[in-house]
Each structure stands twice: as C-alpha cells, then as structure tokens.
CSV table of C-alpha atoms and ligand atoms in Angstrom, one decimal:
chain,number,residue,atom,x,y,z
A,1,UNK,CA,90.9,125.1,79.0
A,2,UNK,CA,92.1,122.6,76.4
A,3,UNK,CA,94.5,124.0,73.7
A,4,UNK,CA,92.9,124.1,70.3
A,5,UNK,CA,94.2,121.2,68.2
A,6,UNK,CA,94.0,120.0,64.7
A,7,UNK,CA,92.7,116.4,64.8
A,8,UNK,CA,94.1,114.2,62.0
A,9,UNK,CA,93.1,110.7,61.1
A,10,UNK,CA,94.9,108.5,58.4
A,11,UNK,CA,97.3,105.7,58.1
A,12,UNK,CA,100.2,105.2,60.4
A,13,UNK,CA,102.4,102.8,58.5
A,14,UNK,CA,105.6,101.1,57.6
A,15,UNK,CA,106.5,101.6,53.9
A,16,UNK,CA,108.9,99.9,51.5
A,17,UNK,CA,110.0,102.4,48.9
A,18,UNK,CA,112.1,102.2,45.8
A,19,UNK,CA,113.1,105.2,43.8
A,20,UNK,CA,116.0,105.7,41.3
A,21,UNK,CA,118.1,106.9,44.3
A,22,UNK,CA,117.8,103.8,46.4
A,23,UNK,CA,115.6,101.6,48.4
A,24,UNK,CA,114.2,101.4,51.9
A,25,UNK,CA,112.7,98.0,53.1
A,26,UNK,CA,110.8,99.4,56.1
A,27,UNK,CA,110.5,103.0,57.0
A,28,UNK,CA,108.0,105.1,59.0
A,29,UNK,CA,105.2,106.4,56.8
A,30,UNK,CA,101.5,106.7,56.5
A,31,UNK,CA,99.2,109.6,55.6
A,32,UNK,CA,98.5,110.5,59.2
A,33,UNK,CA,102.2,110.4,60.1
A,34,UNK,CA,103.2,112.8,57.3
A,35,UNK,CA,100.3,115.2,57.9
A,36,UNK,CA,100.7,115.4,61.7
A,37,UNK,CA,104.5,115.9,61.4
A,38,UNK,CA,104.2,118.7,58.9
A,39,UNK,CA,101.1,120.4,60.5
A,40,UNK,CA,102.9,120.4,63.9
A,41,UNK,CA,105.2,123.2,62.6
A,42,UNK,CA,102.1,125.4,62.6
A,43,UNK,CA,99.6,124.1,65.1
A,44,UNK,CA,99.0,121.6,67.9
A,45,UNK,CA,98.1,118.3,66.3
A,46,UNK,CA,96.3,115.2,67.7
A,47,UNK,CA,96.2,112.0,65.8
A,48,UNK,CA,93.6,109.2,65.5
A,49,UNK,CA,94.9,105.9,64.2
A,50,UNK,CA,96.0,102.4,65.0
A,51,UNK,CA,99.3,100.5,65.0
A,52,UNK,CA,100.2,96.9,65.6
A,53,UNK,CA,102.5,95.5,68.3
A,54,UNK,CA,105.4,95.9,65.9
A,55,UNK,CA,105.3,99.7,66.0
A,56,UNK,CA,108.5,100.9,67.4
A,57,UNK,CA,108.8,103.1,70.5
A,58,UNK,CA,111.3,105.3,68.8
A,59,UNK,CA,108.7,106.1,66.1
A,60,UNK,CA,106.2,107.1,68.8
A,61,UNK,CA,109.0,109.2,70.4
A,62,UNK,CA,109.7,111.0,67.1
A,63,UNK,CA,106.0,112.0,66.7
A,64,UNK,CA,105.9,113.1,70.4
A,65,UNK,CA,109.1,115.1,69.9
A,66,UNK,CA,107.2,117.2,67.4
A,67,UNK,CA,104.5,117.8,69.9
A,68,UNK,CA,102.0,115.4,68.3
A,69,UNK,CA,99.4,114.2,70.7
A,70,UNK,CA,99.2,110.4,70.6
A,71,UNK,CA,96.2,109.9,72.9
A,72,UNK,CA,94.1,108.7,70.0
A,73,UNK,CA,96.7,106.3,68.6
A,74,UNK,CA,95.7,102.8,69.6
A,75,UNK,CA,98.2,100.0,69.7
A,76,UNK,CA,96.6,96.5,69.2
A,77,UNK,CA,97.7,93.0,68.6
A,78,UNK,CA,98.6,92.4,64.9
A,79,UNK,CA,100.8,94.2,62.3
A,80,UNK,CA,101.0,97.9,61.4
A,81,UNK,CA,99.6,99.0,58.1
A,82,UNK,CA,102.1,98.2,55.4
A,83,UNK,CA,102.5,99.8,51.9
A,84,UNK,CA,105.1,99.4,49.2
A,85,UNK,CA,105.6,101.3,46.0
A,86,UNK,CA,108.2,101.8,43.3
A,87,UNK,CA,108.8,105.0,41.3
A,88,UNK,CA,109.4,105.5,37.5
A,89,UNK,CA,112.8,106.9,36.4
A,90,UNK,CA,111.5,110.5,36.4
A,91,UNK,CA,109.6,109.8,39.7
A,92,UNK,CA,106.3,111.2,38.2
A,93,UNK,CA,104.7,107.8,38.3
A,94,UNK,CA,104.4,105.4,41.1
A,95,UNK,CA,103.2,101.8,41.2
A,96,UNK,CA,101.7,100.4,44.4
A,97,UNK,CA,103.1,96.9,44.9
A,98,UNK,CA,101.3,96.1,48.1
A,99,UNK,CA,98.8,97.6,50.5
A,100,UNK,CA,98.2,95.5,53.7
A,101,UNK,CA,95.6,97.2,55.9
A,102,UNK,CA,96.5,94.8,58.7
A,103,UNK,CA,95.3,96.4,62.0
A,104,UNK,CA,93.3,99.0,60.0
A,105,UNK,CA,91.0,96.3,58.6
A,106,UNK,CA,89.0,96.1,61.8
A,107,UNK,CA,89.7,99.5,63.2
A,108,UNK,CA,86.7,101.2,64.9
A,109,UNK,CA,88.1,104.7,65.9
A,110,UNK,CA,86.9,105.9,69.3
A,111,UNK,CA,87.8,109.5,69.8
A,112,UNK,CA,89.3,110.5,73.2
A,113,UNK,CA,86.9,112.9,74.9
A,114,UNK,CA,89.6,115.6,74.7
A,115,UNK,CA,89.4,115.4,70.8
A,116,UNK,CA,85.6,115.3,70.3
A,117,UNK,CA,85.0,119.0,70.8
A,118,UNK,CA,88.0,120.3,68.7
A,119,UNK,CA,87.1,122.7,65.8
A,120,UNK,CA,89.6,121.5,63.2
A,121,UNK,CA,89.6,118.1,61.5
A,122,UNK,CA,91.7,116.7,58.7
A,123,UNK,CA,90.8,113.3,57.3
A,124,UNK,CA,93.9,111.9,55.7
A,125,UNK,CA,93.9,109.1,53.2
A,126,UNK,CA,92.3,105.9,54.6
A,127,UNK,CA,89.1,104.0,54.1
A,128,UNK,CA,86.3,106.6,53.5
A,129,UNK,CA,84.0,104.8,56.1
A,130,UNK,CA,86.7,105.5,58.8
A,131,UNK,CA,86.9,109.1,57.7
A,132,UNK,CA,83.1,109.5,58.0
A,133,UNK,CA,83.1,107.6,61.4
A,134,UNK,CA,85.6,110.1,62.9
A,135,UNK,CA,83.8,113.1,61.5
A,136,UNK,CA,80.5,112.0,63.1
A,137,UNK,CA,82.2,111.9,66.5
A,138,UNK,CA,83.6,115.5,66.1
A,139,UNK,CA,80.5,117.3,67.2
A,140,UNK,CA,81.9,120.8,67.2
A,141,UNK,CA,84.0,120.6,64.0
A,142,UNK,CA,83.7,123.8,61.9
A,143,UNK,CA,86.6,123.2,59.5
A,144,UNK,CA,86.8,119.7,57.9
A,145,UNK,CA,89.0,118.8,55.0
A,146,UNK,CA,90.4,115.6,53.6
A,147,UNK,CA,92.4,113.6,51.1
A,148,UNK,CA,91.8,110.4,49.3
A,149,UNK,CA,93.4,108.2,46.6
A,150,UNK,CA,92.8,106.0,43.6
A,151,UNK,CA,92.3,102.8,45.6
A,152,UNK,CA,89.2,104.2,47.4
A,153,UNK,CA,87.9,105.8,44.2
A,154,UNK,CA,88.1,102.3,42.5
A,155,UNK,CA,86.6,100.5,45.5
A,156,UNK,CA,83.4,102.7,45.7
A,157,UNK,CA,83.0,106.1,44.1
A,158,UNK,CA,79.5,106.5,45.5
A,159,UNK,CA,80.4,106.1,49.2
A,160,UNK,CA,83.5,108.2,48.7
A,161,UNK,CA,81.4,111.0,47.2
A,162,UNK,CA,79.0,110.7,50.2
A,163,UNK,CA,82.0,111.0,52.6
A,164,UNK,CA,83.3,114.1,50.7
A,165,UNK,CA,80.0,115.8,50.6
A,166,UNK,CA,80.4,116.6,54.3
A,167,UNK,CA,83.8,118.3,53.9
A,168,UNK,CA,84.7,122.0,53.5
A,169,UNK,CA,87.8,121.2,51.4
A,170,UNK,CA,89.2,118.3,49.4
A,171,UNK,CA,92.9,117.9,48.5
A,172,UNK,CA,93.4,115.5,45.6
A,173,UNK,CA,95.9,114.9,42.9
A,174,UNK,CA,95.2,115.5,39.2
A,175,UNK,CA,94.8,112.0,38.0
A,176,UNK,CA,92.5,111.2,40.9
A,177,UNK,CA,90.5,114.3,40.3
A,178,UNK,CA,89.9,113.1,36.8
A,179,UNK,CA,88.9,109.6,38.0
A,180,UNK,CA,86.6,110.9,40.7
A,181,UNK,CA,84.8,113.4,38.5
A,182,UNK,CA,84.9,111.5,35.2
A,183,UNK,CA,86.1,114.8,33.5
A,184,UNK,CA,89.5,115.0,31.7
A,185,UNK,CA,89.6,118.8,31.8
A,186,UNK,CA,90.9,119.9,35.3
A,187,UNK,CA,88.8,123.0,35.5
A,188,UNK,CA,85.7,120.9,34.7
A,189,UNK,CA,86.8,118.2,37.2
A,190,UNK,CA,87.1,120.9,39.9
A,191,UNK,CA,83.7,122.3,39.1
A,192,UNK,CA,82.2,118.8,39.4
A,193,UNK,CA,83.9,118.0,42.7
A,194,UNK,CA,82.7,121.4,44.1
A,195,UNK,CA,79.2,120.3,43.2
A,196,UNK,CA,79.6,117.2,45.5
A,197,UNK,CA,79.8,119.5,48.5
A,198,UNK,CA,83.2,121.0,49.4
A,199,UNK,CA,83.5,124.8,49.0
A,200,UNK,CA,87.2,124.5,48.2
A,201,UNK,CA,89.2,122.0,46.1
A,202,UNK,CA,92.9,121.8,45.7
A,203,UNK,CA,94.3,119.8,42.8
A,204,UNK,CA,97.9,118.8,43.4
A,205,UNK,CA,100.0,118.2,40.3
A,206,UNK,CA,103.2,116.8,41.8
A,207,UNK,CA,106.3,118.6,40.6
A,208,UNK,CA,104.1,120.9,38.4
A,209,UNK,CA,102.5,122.6,41.4
A,210,UNK,CA,98.9,123.0,42.6
A,211,UNK,CA,95.6,124.7,41.9
A,212,UNK,CA,93.0,125.9,44.3
A,213,UNK,CA,89.4,126.2,43.1
A,214,UNK,CA,86.3,127.8,44.7
A,215,UNK,CA,83.0,128.5,43.1
A,216,UNK,CA,84.0,131.9,41.8
A,217,UNK,CA,87.8,131.9,41.7
A,218,UNK,CA,91.0,129.9,41.2
A,219,UNK,CA,94.7,130.2,42.1
A,220,UNK,CA,97.7,128.4,40.7
A,221,UNK,CA,101.2,127.9,41.8
A,222,UNK,CA,104.2,126.1,40.3
A,223,UNK,CA,106.1,123.5,42.2
A,224,UNK,CA,109.3,124.5,44.0
A,225,UNK,CA,112.2,123.6,41.7
A,226,UNK,CA,114.3,121.3,43.8
A,227,UNK,CA,117.9,120.5,42.7
A,228,UNK,CA,117.4,116.9,43.5
A,229,UNK,CA,114.3,114.9,44.3
A,230,UNK,CA,115.1,111.9,46.4
A,231,UNK,CA,111.8,110.3,47.3
A,232,UNK,CA,108.3,111.9,46.6
A,233,UNK,CA,106.5,109.5,49.0
A,234,UNK,CA,104.4,111.6,51.4
A,235,UNK,CA,104.7,114.8,49.4
A,236,UNK,CA,100.9,115.0,49.0
A,237,UNK,CA,100.4,114.4,52.7
A,238,UNK,CA,103.0,117.0,53.6
A,239,UNK,CA,101.2,119.4,51.3
A,240,UNK,CA,98.1,118.7,53.3
A,241,UNK,CA,99.9,119.2,56.6
A,242,UNK,CA,101.3,122.6,55.5
A,243,UNK,CA,98.1,123.8,53.9
A,244,UNK,CA,95.9,122.8,56.8
A,245,UNK,CA,98.4,123.6,59.5
A,246,UNK,CA,98.8,127.2,58.3
A,247,UNK,CA,95.0,127.7,58.1
A,248,UNK,CA,94.7,126.4,61.7
A,249,UNK,CA,97.5,128.7,62.8
A,250,UNK,CA,95.5,131.6,61.3
A,251,UNK,CA,92.3,130.5,63.0
A,252,UNK,CA,90.8,130.3,59.5
A,253,UNK,CA,87.1,129.9,58.9
A,254,UNK,CA,86.3,128.4,55.4
A,255,UNK,CA,82.5,128.6,55.9
A,256,UNK,CA,82.2,132.3,56.5
A,257,UNK,CA,81.2,134.8,53.9
A,258,UNK,CA,84.4,136.8,54.2
A,259,UNK,CA,87.0,134.2,53.4
A,260,UNK,CA,90.5,135.8,53.3
A,261,UNK,CA,91.7,134.7,49.9
A,262,UNK,CA,95.2,136.0,50.5
A,263,UNK,CA,95.5,133.6,53.5
A,264,UNK,CA,94.1,130.8,51.5
A,265,UNK,CA,96.6,131.4,48.8
A,266,UNK,CA,99.4,131.5,51.4
A,267,UNK,CA,98.2,128.1,52.6
A,268,UNK,CA,98.7,126.7,49.1
A,269,UNK,CA,102.3,128.1,49.2
A,270,UNK,CA,102.9,126.5,52.6
A,271,UNK,CA,101.5,123.3,51.3
A,272,UNK,CA,103.9,123.4,48.4
A,273,UNK,CA,106.8,124.3,50.6
A,274,UNK,CA,106.2,121.3,52.9
A,275,UNK,CA,105.7,119.0,50.0
A,276,UNK,CA,109.0,120.1,48.5
A,277,UNK,CA,111.0,119.5,51.7
A,278,UNK,CA,109.5,116.0,52.0
A,279,UNK,CA,111.1,115.0,48.6
A,280,UNK,CA,114.6,116.0,49.8
A,281,UNK,CA,115.1,112.7,51.6
A,282,UNK,CA,113.6,109.2,52.0
A,283,UNK,CA,110.4,108.8,53.9
A,284,UNK,CA,110.0,111.2,56.9
A,285,UNK,CA,113.8,111.7,57.2
A,286,UNK,CA,113.8,115.4,56.2
A,287,UNK,CA,111.3,116.2,58.9
A,288,UNK,CA,113.7,115.1,61.6
A,289,UNK,CA,115.9,118.2,60.9
A,290,UNK,CA,113.6,120.7,59.3
A,291,UNK,CA,113.1,124.0,61.1
A,292,UNK,CA,110.3,126.7,60.9
A,293,UNK,CA,113.0,129.2,59.8
A,294,UNK,CA,113.8,127.0,56.7
A,295,UNK,CA,110.1,126.7,56.0
A,296,UNK,CA,109.6,130.5,56.1
A,297,UNK,CA,112.7,131.1,54.0
A,298,UNK,CA,111.4,128.8,51.3
A,299,UNK,CA,108.0,130.6,51.5
A,300,UNK,CA,109.8,133.8,50.7
A,301,UNK,CA,111.7,132.2,47.8
A,302,UNK,CA,108.3,131.2,46.4
A,303,UNK,CA,107.2,134.8,46.6
A,304,UNK,CA,110.3,136.0,44.8
A,305,UNK,CA,110.2,133.5,41.9
A,306,UNK,CA,106.5,134.0,41.2
A,307,UNK,CA,106.3,137.8,41.5
A,308,UNK,CA,105.8,139.8,38.3
B,1,AMP,P1,101.5,110.2,49.3
B,1,AMP,O1,102.9,110.0,48.7
B,1,AMP,O2,101.3,111.6,49.8
B,1,AMP,O3,100.4,109.7,48.5
B,1,AMP,O4,101.5,109.3,50.7
B,1,AMP,C1,102.2,108.1,50.8
B,1,AMP,C2,101.8,107.5,52.1
B,1,AMP,O5,100.5,107.0,52.0
B,1,AMP,C3,102.7,106.3,52.4
B,1,AMP,O6,103.4,106.5,53.6
B,1,AMP,C4,101.7,105.1,52.6
B,1,AMP,O7,101.9,104.4,53.8
B,1,AMP,C5,100.3,105.8,52.6
B,1,AMP,N1,99.3,105.0,51.9
B,1,AMP,C6,99.5,104.4,50.7
B,1,AMP,N2,98.3,103.8,50.3
B,1,AMP,C7,97.4,104.1,51.2
B,1,AMP,C8,96.0,103.7,51.4
B,1,AMP,N3,95.4,103.0,50.5
B,1,AMP,N4,95.4,104.2,52.5
B,1,AMP,C9,96.1,104.9,53.4
B,1,AMP,N5,97.4,105.3,53.3
B,1,AMP,C10,98.1,104.8,52.2
C-alpha cells in the first residue's frame, strides 16, 4: 500500500531578493518549494509543478534529500518561474519587481496516478485555475487548503473566490484578506471569507503573528521574536508547510463535527515556528540545517512565552 502523502502544488522558482541585509541574484524559491521543504519535517510530501531546463540538479537533490517526492515535478524546455522582490528597511513591506511565469504560463498539471487518491492536498500560491485543475484530479481528497496572493486577487477576484469555495481552509495575509473581502476590519474580513466556503481561515500578520478563525471561534498568536530577521521571503509558505504538515502528521479531519481545537491551535504554532526559522537566513538556506529537535524546542518556547 502507498504511504499517505501531502500533495502540494505551487511555484518552483528562482528568486532575486534584496533585503537590508544583502542581495541574492538567483536563489531557489517558489511557494511549492518552501511548503514542501517545511511540511516534510512532519509528513511525506509529494509535489506538483513545472521547472525549465535551467533547473539545477542540485536543487532537485536538495528537495529529494528531505524526502520530497518529485514524481509530479515536470521539467520542460524553457525557463523556470522567476520572481524578484525588494524589502523596506523594517522588512514589513515588499515590492515585487518582476514575476515571470515562464514555464508556468502553459502548464497543464497531470497528476501521477500515485497522487490522485491521496487524502491531503495543499494548493500553494499559483494561478487559481491551476489550483482548481489539480483539485479536480484529486478524487479522494478530504482535506484541502490553500494560499493565494495580491496578484491573483487583482487579476480576477471572482474566479479566485470560486476556487477557494472548494477548500476547507485558506491561509492568507492581512492585507490580502482585506483586499479579497473588501472589509478593513480583520474580524469582518474573516467572516466574509468563511462565507465563501472554507470552514477555517488563518490570517497571517507577518512579524505580528497569526489568527485562526472558524464560524464560532478564533485563536490568536504573536509572532516569534527573532533577534535578527535576515530575509522574510517564503515565511508565509513555511507557515503553510508547518501548519498543514502538522495536521497531516496528526491525521486531522477538518470536516468532521468533532474538530480537535487544541490540535488546530498547535498547528498555528507550528506554522509560526516554521515561518520564523525561514527568516533566519536567505531563501531556503535555513532549511538546509534545521532539525525537528530545533522545531520542537521553539514550539515549547512559544508555549512558555504565551502562557499566563
Ligand atoms: P512568501 O514570502 O511566503 O509570499 O513566498 C515567496 C515565494 O513566492 C517566492 O519564492 C516566489 O518565488 C513565490 N512567488 C512570488 N510571487 C508569486 C506568484 N505570483 N505566484 C506564485 N509564486 C509566487
């Protein structure tokens, strides 16, 4: 029997990043890359995506070294998705300088047979039509979540809302939650997004933490206070990997009547922990050395500094 795996779709990219701490001209990135790398600390992870002929063997080897299943990663003629961004002095704002979809522009994901019956699916940030296309091929999925960003909200709110309406949970940052819902108050924004279909919404607030909303309850955590933030790129995706990976590790069912709220809250903490580690170095660098022991230690730190 096939081991249960979390299927992740999203961008697999090369990024150019500039923060007050320095610059990288071309470094491994992409929503799928960050999510799969972080989720792999908790669960078996299988990715769906596309890269160009310029994608380095050593980058594939890094993903494989974390146990990420690459059967659904196609390599085709052309260039890998490229994104570049620059951060403000306090790193709370980021300007996108360039988004080149490249091989993602014509990508028609065809899921390997071994993925199609998996129960867990996370749709990382990429064109909403691709997210929906993958979800339709996952005939047995009983746990579907996803992420999005301002570009896709600006390009077509209606089709994005249609895509999201089939999800159990949405992870989104605060400014994008406001844009998507048209509400400035975050509690109202969450309520509106829940009305689109998901039963759970997590609003990420960068260094200020995260808030989880369901119909009848909410939960808030502060961000982990890092001594130095090097590069926040991918922190949102690492949150997604920690949050989703932990729920998969627990065999969580978000659709049942008896949702274990304590586990759901722990998932928010693991998301915050993974997001914080991501910021400690450029790009995916911190994930080359990070251990599960360090993750669990920081989880315990969180418990200590929020208990009262
Ligand atoms: P985050 O900082 O969590 O928003 O994630 C940053 C990553 O998202 C980078 O590695 C980019 O390659 C990727 N990215 C940026 N814009 C897009 C986009 N429009 N679609 C898909 N991935 C993107």
